[in-house]
Coordinates of C-alpha atoms (C1' of nucleotides) in Angstrom, one line a residue:
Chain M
X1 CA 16.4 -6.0 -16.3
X2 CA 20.2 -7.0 -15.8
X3 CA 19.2 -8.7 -12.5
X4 CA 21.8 -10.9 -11.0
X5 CA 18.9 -12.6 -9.6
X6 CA 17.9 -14.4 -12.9
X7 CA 14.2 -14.4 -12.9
X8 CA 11.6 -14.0 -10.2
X9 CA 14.1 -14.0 -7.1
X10 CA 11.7 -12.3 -4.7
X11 CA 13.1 -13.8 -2.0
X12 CA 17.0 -12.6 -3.3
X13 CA 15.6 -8.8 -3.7
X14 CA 13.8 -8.9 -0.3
X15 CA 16.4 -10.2 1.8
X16 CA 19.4 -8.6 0.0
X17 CA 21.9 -6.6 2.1
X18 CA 19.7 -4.2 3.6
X19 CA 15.8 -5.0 3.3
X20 CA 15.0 -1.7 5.0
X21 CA 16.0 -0.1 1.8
X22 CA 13.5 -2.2 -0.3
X23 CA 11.1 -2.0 2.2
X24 CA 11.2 1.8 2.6
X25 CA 11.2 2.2 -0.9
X26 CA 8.4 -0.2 -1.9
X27 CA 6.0 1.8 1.2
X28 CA 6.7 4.1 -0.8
X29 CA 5.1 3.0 -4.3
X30 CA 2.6 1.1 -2.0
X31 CA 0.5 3.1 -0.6
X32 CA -3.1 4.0 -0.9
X33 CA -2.5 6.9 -3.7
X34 CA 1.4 6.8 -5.1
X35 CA 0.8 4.3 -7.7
X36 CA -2.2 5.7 -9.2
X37 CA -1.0 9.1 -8.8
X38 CA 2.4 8.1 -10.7
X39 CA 0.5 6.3 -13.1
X40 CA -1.7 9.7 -14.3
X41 CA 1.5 11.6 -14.7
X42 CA 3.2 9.2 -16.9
X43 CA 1.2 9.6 -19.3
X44 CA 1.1 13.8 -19.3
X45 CA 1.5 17.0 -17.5
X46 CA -0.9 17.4 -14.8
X47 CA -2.3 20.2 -12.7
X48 CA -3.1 20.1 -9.4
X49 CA -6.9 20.4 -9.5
X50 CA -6.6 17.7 -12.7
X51 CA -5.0 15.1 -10.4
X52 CA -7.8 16.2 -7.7
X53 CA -10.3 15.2 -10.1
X54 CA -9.1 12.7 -11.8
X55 CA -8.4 10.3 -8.4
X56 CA -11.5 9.1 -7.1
X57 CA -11.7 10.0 -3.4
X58 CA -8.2 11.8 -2.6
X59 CA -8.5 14.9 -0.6
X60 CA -6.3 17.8 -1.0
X61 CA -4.4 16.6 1.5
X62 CA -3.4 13.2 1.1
X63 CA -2.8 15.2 -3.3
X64 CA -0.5 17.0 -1.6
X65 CA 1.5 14.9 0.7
X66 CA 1.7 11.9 -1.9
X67 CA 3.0 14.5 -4.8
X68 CA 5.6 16.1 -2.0
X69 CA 6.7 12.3 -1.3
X70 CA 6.8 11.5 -5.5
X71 CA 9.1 14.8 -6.0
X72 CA 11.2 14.0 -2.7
X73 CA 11.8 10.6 -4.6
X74 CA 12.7 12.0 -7.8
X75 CA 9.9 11.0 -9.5
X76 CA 7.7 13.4 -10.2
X77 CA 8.8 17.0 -11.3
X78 CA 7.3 20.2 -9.8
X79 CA 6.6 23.6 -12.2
X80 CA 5.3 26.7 -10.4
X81 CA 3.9 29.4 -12.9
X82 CA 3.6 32.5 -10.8
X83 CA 0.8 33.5 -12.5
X84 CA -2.6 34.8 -10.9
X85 CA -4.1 33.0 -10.2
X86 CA -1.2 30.3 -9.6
X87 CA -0.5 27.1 -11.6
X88 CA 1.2 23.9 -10.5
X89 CA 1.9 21.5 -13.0
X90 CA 3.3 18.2 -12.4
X91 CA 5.4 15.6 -14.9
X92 CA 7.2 12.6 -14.4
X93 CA 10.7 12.7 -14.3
X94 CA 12.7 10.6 -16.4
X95 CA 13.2 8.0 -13.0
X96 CA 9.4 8.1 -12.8
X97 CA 9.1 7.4 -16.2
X98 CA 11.1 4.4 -16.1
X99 CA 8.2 3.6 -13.3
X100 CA 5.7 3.5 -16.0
X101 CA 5.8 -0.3 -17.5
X102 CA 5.6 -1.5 -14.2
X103 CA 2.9 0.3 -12.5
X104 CA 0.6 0.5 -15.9
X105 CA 1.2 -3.3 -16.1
X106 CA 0.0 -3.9 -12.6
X107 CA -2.6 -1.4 -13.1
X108 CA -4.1 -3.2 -16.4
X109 CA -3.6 -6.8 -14.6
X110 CA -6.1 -5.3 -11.5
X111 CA -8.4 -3.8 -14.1
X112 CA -8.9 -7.1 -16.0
X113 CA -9.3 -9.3 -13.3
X114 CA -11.5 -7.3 -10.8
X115 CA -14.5 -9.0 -11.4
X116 CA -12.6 -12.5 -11.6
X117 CA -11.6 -11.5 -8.0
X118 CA -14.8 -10.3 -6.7
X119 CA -16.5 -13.4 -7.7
X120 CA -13.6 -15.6 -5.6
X121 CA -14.7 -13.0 -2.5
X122 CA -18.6 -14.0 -2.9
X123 CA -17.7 -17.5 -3.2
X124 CA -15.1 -17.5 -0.5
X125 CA -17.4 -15.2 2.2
X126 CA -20.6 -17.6 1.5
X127 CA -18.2 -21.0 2.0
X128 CA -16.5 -19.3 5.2
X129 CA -19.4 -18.1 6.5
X130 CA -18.6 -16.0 9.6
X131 CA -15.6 -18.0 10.1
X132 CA -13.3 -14.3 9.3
X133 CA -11.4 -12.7 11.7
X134 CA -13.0 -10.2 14.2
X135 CA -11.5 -6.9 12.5
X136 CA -11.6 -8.3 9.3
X137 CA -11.9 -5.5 6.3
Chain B
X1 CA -3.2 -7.5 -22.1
X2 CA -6.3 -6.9 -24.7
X3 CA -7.4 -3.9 -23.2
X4 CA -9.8 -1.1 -25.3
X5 CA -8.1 1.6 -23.7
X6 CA -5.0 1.0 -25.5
X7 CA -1.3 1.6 -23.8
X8 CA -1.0 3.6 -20.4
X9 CA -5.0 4.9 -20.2
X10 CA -4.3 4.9 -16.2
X11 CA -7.0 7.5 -16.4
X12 CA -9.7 5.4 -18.2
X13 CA -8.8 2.4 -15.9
X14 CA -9.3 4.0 -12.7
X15 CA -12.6 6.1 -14.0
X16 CA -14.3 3.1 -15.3
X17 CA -18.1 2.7 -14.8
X18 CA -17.3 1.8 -11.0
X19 CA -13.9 3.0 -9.5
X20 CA -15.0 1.7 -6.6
X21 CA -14.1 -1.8 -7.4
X22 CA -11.0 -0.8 -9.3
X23 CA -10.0 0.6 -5.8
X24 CA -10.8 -2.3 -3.4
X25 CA -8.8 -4.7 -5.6
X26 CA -5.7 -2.4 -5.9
X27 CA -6.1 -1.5 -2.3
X28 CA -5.4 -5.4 -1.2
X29 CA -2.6 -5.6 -3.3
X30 CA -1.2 -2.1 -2.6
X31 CA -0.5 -2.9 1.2
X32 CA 2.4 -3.4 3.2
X33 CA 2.8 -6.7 2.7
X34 CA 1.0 -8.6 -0.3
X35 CA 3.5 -7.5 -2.5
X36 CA 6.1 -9.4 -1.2
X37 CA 4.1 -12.3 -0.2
X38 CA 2.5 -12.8 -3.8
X39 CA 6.0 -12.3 -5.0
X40 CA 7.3 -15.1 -2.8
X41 CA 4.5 -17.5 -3.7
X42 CA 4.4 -17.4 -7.6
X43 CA 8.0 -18.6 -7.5
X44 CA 7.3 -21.8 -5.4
X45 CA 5.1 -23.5 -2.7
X46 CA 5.8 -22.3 0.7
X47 CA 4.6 -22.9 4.1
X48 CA 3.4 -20.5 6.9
X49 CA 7.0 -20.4 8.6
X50 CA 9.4 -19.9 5.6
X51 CA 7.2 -17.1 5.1
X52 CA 7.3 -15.7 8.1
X53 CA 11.2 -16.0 8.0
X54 CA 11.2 -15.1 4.2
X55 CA 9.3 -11.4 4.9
X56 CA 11.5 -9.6 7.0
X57 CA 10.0 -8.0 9.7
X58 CA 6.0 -9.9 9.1
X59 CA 4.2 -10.8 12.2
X60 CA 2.4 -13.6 12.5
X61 CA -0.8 -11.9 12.4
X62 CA 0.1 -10.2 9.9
X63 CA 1.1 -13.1 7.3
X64 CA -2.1 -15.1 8.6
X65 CA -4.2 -11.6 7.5
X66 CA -2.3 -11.4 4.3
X67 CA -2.5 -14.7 3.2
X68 CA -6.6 -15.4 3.9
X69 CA -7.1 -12.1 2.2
X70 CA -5.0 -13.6 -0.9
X71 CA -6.7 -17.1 -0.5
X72 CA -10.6 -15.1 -0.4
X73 CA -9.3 -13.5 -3.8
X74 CA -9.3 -16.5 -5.2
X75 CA -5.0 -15.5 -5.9
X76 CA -3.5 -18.1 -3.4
X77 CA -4.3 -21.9 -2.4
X78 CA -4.2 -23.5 0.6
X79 CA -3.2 -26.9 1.8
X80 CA -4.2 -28.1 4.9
X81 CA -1.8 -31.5 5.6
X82 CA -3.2 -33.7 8.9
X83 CA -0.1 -34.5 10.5
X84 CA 1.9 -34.0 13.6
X85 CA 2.9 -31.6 13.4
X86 CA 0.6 -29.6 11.4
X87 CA 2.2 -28.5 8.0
X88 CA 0.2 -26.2 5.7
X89 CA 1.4 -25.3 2.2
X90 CA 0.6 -22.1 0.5
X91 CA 0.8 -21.8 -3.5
X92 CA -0.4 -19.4 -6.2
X93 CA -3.3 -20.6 -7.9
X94 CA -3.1 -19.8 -11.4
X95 CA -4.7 -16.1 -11.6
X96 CA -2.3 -15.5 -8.8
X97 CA 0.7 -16.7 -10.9
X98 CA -0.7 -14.3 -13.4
X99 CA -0.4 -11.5 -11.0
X100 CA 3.5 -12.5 -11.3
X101 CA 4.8 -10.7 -14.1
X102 CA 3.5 -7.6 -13.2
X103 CA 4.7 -7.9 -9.3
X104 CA 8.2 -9.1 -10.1
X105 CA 8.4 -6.3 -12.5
X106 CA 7.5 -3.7 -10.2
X107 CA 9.6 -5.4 -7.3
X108 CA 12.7 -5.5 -9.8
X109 CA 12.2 -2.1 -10.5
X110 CA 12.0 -0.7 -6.7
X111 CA 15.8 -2.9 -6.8
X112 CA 17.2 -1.3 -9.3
X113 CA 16.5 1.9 -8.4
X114 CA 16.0 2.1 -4.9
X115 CA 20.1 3.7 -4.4
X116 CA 18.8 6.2 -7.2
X117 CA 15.8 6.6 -4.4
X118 CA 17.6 7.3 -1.4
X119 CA 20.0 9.7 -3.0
X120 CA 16.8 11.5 -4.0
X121 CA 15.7 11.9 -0.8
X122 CA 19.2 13.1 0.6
X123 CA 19.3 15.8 -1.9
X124 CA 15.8 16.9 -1.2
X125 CA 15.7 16.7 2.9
X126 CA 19.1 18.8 2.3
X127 CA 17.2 21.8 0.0
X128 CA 13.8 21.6 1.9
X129 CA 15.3 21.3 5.6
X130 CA 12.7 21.3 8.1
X131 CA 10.4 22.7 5.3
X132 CA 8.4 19.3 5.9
X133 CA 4.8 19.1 7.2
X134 CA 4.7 18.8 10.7
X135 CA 3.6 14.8 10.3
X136 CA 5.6 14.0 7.8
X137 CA 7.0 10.3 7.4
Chain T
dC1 C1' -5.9 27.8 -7.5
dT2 C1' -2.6 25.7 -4.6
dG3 C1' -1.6 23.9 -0.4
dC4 C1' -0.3 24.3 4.5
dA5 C1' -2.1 23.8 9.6
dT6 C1' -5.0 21.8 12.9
dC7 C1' -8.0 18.6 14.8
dC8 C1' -9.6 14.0 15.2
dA9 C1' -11.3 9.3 14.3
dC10 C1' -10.3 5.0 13.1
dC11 C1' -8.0 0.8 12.0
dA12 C1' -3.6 -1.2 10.6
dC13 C1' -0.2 -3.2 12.7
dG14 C1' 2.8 -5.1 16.3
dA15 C1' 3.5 -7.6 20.9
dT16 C1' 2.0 -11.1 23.5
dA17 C1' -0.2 -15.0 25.3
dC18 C1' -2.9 -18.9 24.5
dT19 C1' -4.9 -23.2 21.7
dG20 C1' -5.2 -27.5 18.6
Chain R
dC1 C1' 3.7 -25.9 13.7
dA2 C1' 0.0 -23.0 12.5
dG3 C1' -2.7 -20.3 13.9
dT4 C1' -6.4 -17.3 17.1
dA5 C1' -7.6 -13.8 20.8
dT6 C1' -6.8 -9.6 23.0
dC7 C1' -4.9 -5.3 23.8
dG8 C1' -2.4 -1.0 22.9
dT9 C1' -0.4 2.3 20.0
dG10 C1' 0.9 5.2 16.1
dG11 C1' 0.1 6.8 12.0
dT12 C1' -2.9 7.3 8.0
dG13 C1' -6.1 9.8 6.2
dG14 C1' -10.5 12.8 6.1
dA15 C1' -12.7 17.5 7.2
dT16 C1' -12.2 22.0 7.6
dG17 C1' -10.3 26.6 7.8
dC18 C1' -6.9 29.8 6.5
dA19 C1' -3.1 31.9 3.5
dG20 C1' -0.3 33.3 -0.6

DNA sequence: CTGCATCCACCACGATACTG
DNA sequence: CAGTATCGTGGTGGATGCAG
């Protein structure tokens, strides 16, 4: 946390030299699976079929492309047993690790205040009644 | 931080009774661009403009999208001022400015290690050439 | 079991022009 | 200045089938 950006300089860290670097980095983590993904396998080895099951909803595919991305970041570590039939088990690596405070802390923050945010959407979707964009989610 | 599954239980958090709302919470903040924007507002009041120039690369749309979604959480307030020209202020309520330690935690750490990153990728685009999927990013 | 290839639908997002 | 309306596109992501 040796920042030269004391505390809380969002706008220092997005605007730095080159924010295509923080920007292509934080798509990264981002994304509809990485951070839950890296957040299972900081916490212990994992299989393929375990993180299948374990995140609600991912397909095989989308498994697959964020695990490729993780280990092309350095994050996440890749051990083929050539076994029959085959295992796949993936870790952190120690970069991914360092991950772990972070993502679990934004992780716990989402889990205890769900409900205090679904309430704000009831209250905010009766009060602005129709009054949301077209293509709104 | 008084959570029953003690330190790390990414797997009890995101298997709870409904993973469904788990999901649509993390989903809104795991986008392209409420990150940065909750990042920006926890740190002081801003209006629509110095966001627009504060996010690099933001459209208009994009940060009017962002910032109703944050507002309907119930994470961001809005001030509407009746002058000419109109001037609207944007601040973090307080469960927003809750959200902040977590954020500029995870944003620090995407600084500090976002060199570490690249050089990942380098290394890996240089073993695995063209051994990408066809779509890849 | 692991995971790549293909096909395809959708909607996220950007560009642009217009309004109060 | 602070949005909204509209349109067009690319890419994300799901379903499925095949392969090692």
């Amino acid at each position: 946390m040796e920042r030269d950006h004391a505390q809380g300089q969002m706008l220092s860290i997005c605007q730095e030299d080159d924010p295509a670097i923080f920007r292509s980095v934080l798509d990264r983590l981002a994304d509809k699976w990485t951070l839950i993904t890296i957040g299972l396998l900081e916490e212990r080895e994992l299989r393929f079929t375990e993180l299948l099951d374990s995140i609600p909803g991912i397909s095989r595919r989308m498994l697959t492309r964020t695990l490729r991305s993780l280990e092309r970041d350095g994050l996440v570590h890749r051990t083929i047993y050539a076994e029959i039939p085959p295992r796949v088990e993936y870790r952190a690596t120690e970069l991914g690790r360092s991950l772990s405070a972070p993502v679990l802390a934004l992780a716990t923050w989402v889990d205890d205040h769900k409900q205090a945010i679904l309430t704000h959407r009831e209250t905010f979707d009766d009060t602005h009644a129709g009054a949301v964009p077209p293509d709104a989610t």
